[in-house]
Amino acid sequence: MRGLALASATVLLGGVLLCGQALAADDPARESGDWRLSEVGGHVACTLTLTHQTSFAGFALKAPLACRRAFPALKSVAAWALDDKGGIVLSDANAQPIVTFPAPAAKAPYEARAPDGRTWQLVPLRPDQPIVTAPPGG
């Protein structure tokens, strides 16, 4: 009986560890860090910091005042999250999405249509920071 309980506990613990590894592959903390936000074809750029600190709408985001002025649609940006397809969603203090950067094709930067109709690009500043790509067919 004791052997059966030990075996069950081992299987259960193994399952928990496997689940933890699966979650780690989709862990939004992989995207945390400094990102360069720019307007495609424009001359304006700034640095956003996507933190791994949890917040009401995902994770806290830091945007300097200069960034909020350069990109007026971001004046109320407060949080970020990953959507179910690996896209980065920037939200306001009421958890309302401001802009969604869909998961890019392999090795491409994130790009999105901003609320003002312009195209924005989001690129990690750390060279070793992975860009999550959209899954094949998705």
Tab-separated table of C-alpha atoms in Angstrom:
chain	number	residue	atom	x	y	z
A	1	MET	CA	0.000	0.000	0.000
A	2	ARG	CA	2.818	2.328	0.896
A	3	GLY	CA	4.535	1.546	-2.427
A	4	LEU	CA	1.348	2.393	-4.330
A	5	ALA	CA	1.038	5.740	-2.532
A	6	LEU	CA	4.678	6.542	-3.269
A	7	ALA	CA	4.272	5.607	-6.939
A	8	SER	CA	1.116	7.733	-7.193
A	9	ALA	CA	2.868	10.689	-5.610
A	10	THR	CA	5.788	10.297	-8.016
A	11	VAL	CA	3.469	10.228	-11.044
A	12	LEU	CA	1.550	13.242	-9.734
A	13	LEU	CA	4.748	15.198	-9.080
A	14	GLY	CA	6.061	14.279	-12.537
A	15	GLY	CA	2.836	15.543	-14.086
A	16	VAL	CA	3.106	18.830	-12.186
A	17	LEU	CA	6.694	19.265	-13.339
A	18	LEU	CA	5.733	18.568	-16.957
A	19	CYS	CA	2.900	21.101	-16.726
A	20	GLY	CA	5.347	23.634	-15.294
A	21	GLN	CA	7.699	23.074	-18.215
A	22	ALA	CA	4.872	23.522	-20.711
A	23	LEU	CA	3.856	26.762	-19.035
A	24	ALA	CA	7.454	27.984	-19.061
A	25	ALA	CA	7.556	27.731	-22.866
A	26	ASP	CA	4.615	30.183	-23.066
A	27	ASP	CA	5.781	32.274	-20.125
A	28	PRO	CA	5.182	35.983	-20.833
A	29	ALA	CA	8.240	36.760	-18.722
A	30	ARG	CA	10.273	35.715	-21.773
A	31	GLU	CA	9.073	38.919	-23.432
A	32	SER	CA	9.788	41.097	-20.421
A	33	GLY	CA	12.521	43.663	-20.901
A	34	ASP	CA	13.136	46.781	-22.957
A	35	TRP	CA	11.545	47.083	-26.391
A	36	ARG	CA	12.035	49.734	-29.073
A	37	LEU	CA	8.736	51.150	-30.314
A	38	SER	CA	8.927	53.051	-33.589
A	39	GLU	CA	6.721	54.250	-36.379
A	40	VAL	CA	7.425	52.380	-39.612
A	41	GLY	CA	8.858	54.880	-42.088
A	42	GLY	CA	8.975	57.567	-39.425
A	43	HIS	CA	11.699	59.124	-37.319
A	44	VAL	CA	10.113	58.705	-33.904
A	45	ALA	CA	11.120	55.925	-31.526
A	46	CYS	CA	11.174	55.271	-27.794
A	47	THR	CA	11.760	52.501	-25.293
A	48	LEU	CA	8.968	50.629	-23.528
A	49	THR	CA	9.727	48.315	-20.624
A	50	LEU	CA	7.551	45.222	-20.451
A	51	THR	CA	7.906	43.988	-16.878
A	52	HIS	CA	7.139	40.548	-15.478
A	53	GLN	CA	5.370	42.163	-12.509
A	54	THR	CA	1.734	41.078	-12.580
A	55	SER	CA	-0.942	43.728	-12.905
A	56	PHE	CA	-4.709	43.967	-13.349
A	57	ALA	CA	-4.539	43.379	-17.140
A	58	GLY	CA	-1.553	41.063	-17.369
A	59	PHE	CA	1.803	42.642	-16.591
A	60	ALA	CA	2.937	46.155	-15.728
A	61	LEU	CA	4.380	48.293	-18.509
A	62	LYS	CA	6.665	51.299	-18.138
A	63	ALA	CA	6.527	54.032	-20.748
A	64	PRO	CA	8.455	57.266	-20.216
A	65	LEU	CA	6.658	60.582	-20.689
A	66	ALA	CA	8.626	61.205	-23.899
A	67	CYS	CA	7.238	57.956	-25.315
A	68	ARG	CA	3.686	58.871	-24.367
A	69	ARG	CA	4.131	62.246	-26.089
A	70	ALA	CA	5.686	60.732	-29.218
A	71	PHE	CA	2.876	58.156	-29.449
A	72	PRO	CA	-0.258	59.949	-28.142
A	73	ALA	CA	-2.379	56.788	-28.297
A	74	LEU	CA	-0.170	55.467	-25.487
A	75	LYS	CA	-0.867	58.343	-23.090
A	76	SER	CA	-2.882	55.963	-20.908
A	77	VAL	CA	-0.921	52.728	-21.476
A	78	ALA	CA	-0.458	50.802	-18.236
A	79	ALA	CA	-0.199	47.070	-18.933
A	80	TRP	CA	0.710	44.415	-21.455
A	81	ALA	CA	-0.223	40.779	-21.997
A	82	LEU	CA	0.175	37.999	-24.529
A	83	ASP	CA	-2.942	37.005	-26.439
A	84	ASP	CA	-3.745	33.358	-27.199
A	85	LYS	CA	-1.767	33.534	-30.476
A	86	GLY	CA	1.410	35.028	-28.998
A	87	GLY	CA	0.634	38.645	-29.863
A	88	ILE	CA	1.507	41.481	-27.496
A	89	VAL	CA	-1.487	43.533	-26.320
A	90	LEU	CA	-0.922	46.982	-24.776
A	91	SER	CA	-3.794	48.090	-22.508
A	92	ASP	CA	-4.888	51.131	-20.521
A	93	ALA	CA	-5.658	51.457	-16.816
A	94	ASN	CA	-9.162	50.064	-17.393
A	95	ALA	CA	-7.764	46.912	-19.096
A	96	GLN	CA	-9.033	48.162	-22.456
A	97	PRO	CA	-6.718	47.220	-25.363
A	98	ILE	CA	-4.996	50.154	-27.050
A	99	VAL	CA	-3.053	48.239	-29.683
A	100	THR	CA	-2.334	44.582	-30.411
A	101	PHE	CA	0.890	43.474	-32.064
A	102	PRO	CA	0.101	40.094	-33.682
A	103	ALA	CA	2.761	37.383	-33.368
A	104	PRO	CA	5.126	37.926	-36.297
A	105	ALA	CA	6.437	35.489	-38.875
A	106	ALA	CA	9.806	33.914	-38.084
A	107	LYS	CA	12.445	36.467	-37.030
A	108	ALA	CA	10.271	39.426	-38.096
A	109	PRO	CA	9.504	42.315	-35.711
A	110	TYR	CA	6.094	42.820	-34.203
A	111	GLU	CA	4.039	45.277	-36.300
A	112	ALA	CA	0.582	46.708	-35.692
A	113	ARG	CA	-1.809	49.286	-37.039
A	114	ALA	CA	-1.991	52.034	-34.421
A	115	PRO	CA	-5.252	53.759	-33.463
A	116	ASP	CA	-4.219	56.731	-35.645
A	117	GLY	CA	-3.822	54.452	-38.701
A	118	ARG	CA	-0.025	54.470	-38.754
A	119	THR	CA	2.042	51.300	-38.511
A	120	TRP	CA	4.088	50.738	-35.377
A	121	GLN	CA	6.949	48.311	-34.931
A	122	LEU	CA	8.064	46.692	-31.673
A	123	VAL	CA	11.530	45.117	-31.426
A	124	PRO	CA	13.329	43.713	-28.359
A	125	LEU	CA	16.469	45.643	-27.406
A	126	ARG	CA	18.231	42.580	-25.987
A	127	PRO	CA	19.791	40.620	-28.847
A	128	ASP	CA	19.234	37.327	-26.978
A	129	GLN	CA	15.555	38.072	-26.285
A	130	PRO	CA	13.403	35.762	-28.416
A	131	ILE	CA	10.651	37.045	-30.643
A	132	VAL	CA	7.707	34.699	-30.269
A	133	THR	CA	6.441	33.689	-33.680
A	134	ALA	CA	3.003	32.668	-34.738
A	135	PRO	CA	2.528	28.901	-34.843
A	136	PRO	CA	2.342	27.367	-38.335
A	137	GLY	CA	-1.139	27.747	-39.738
A	138	GLY	CA	-2.194	30.006	-36.891
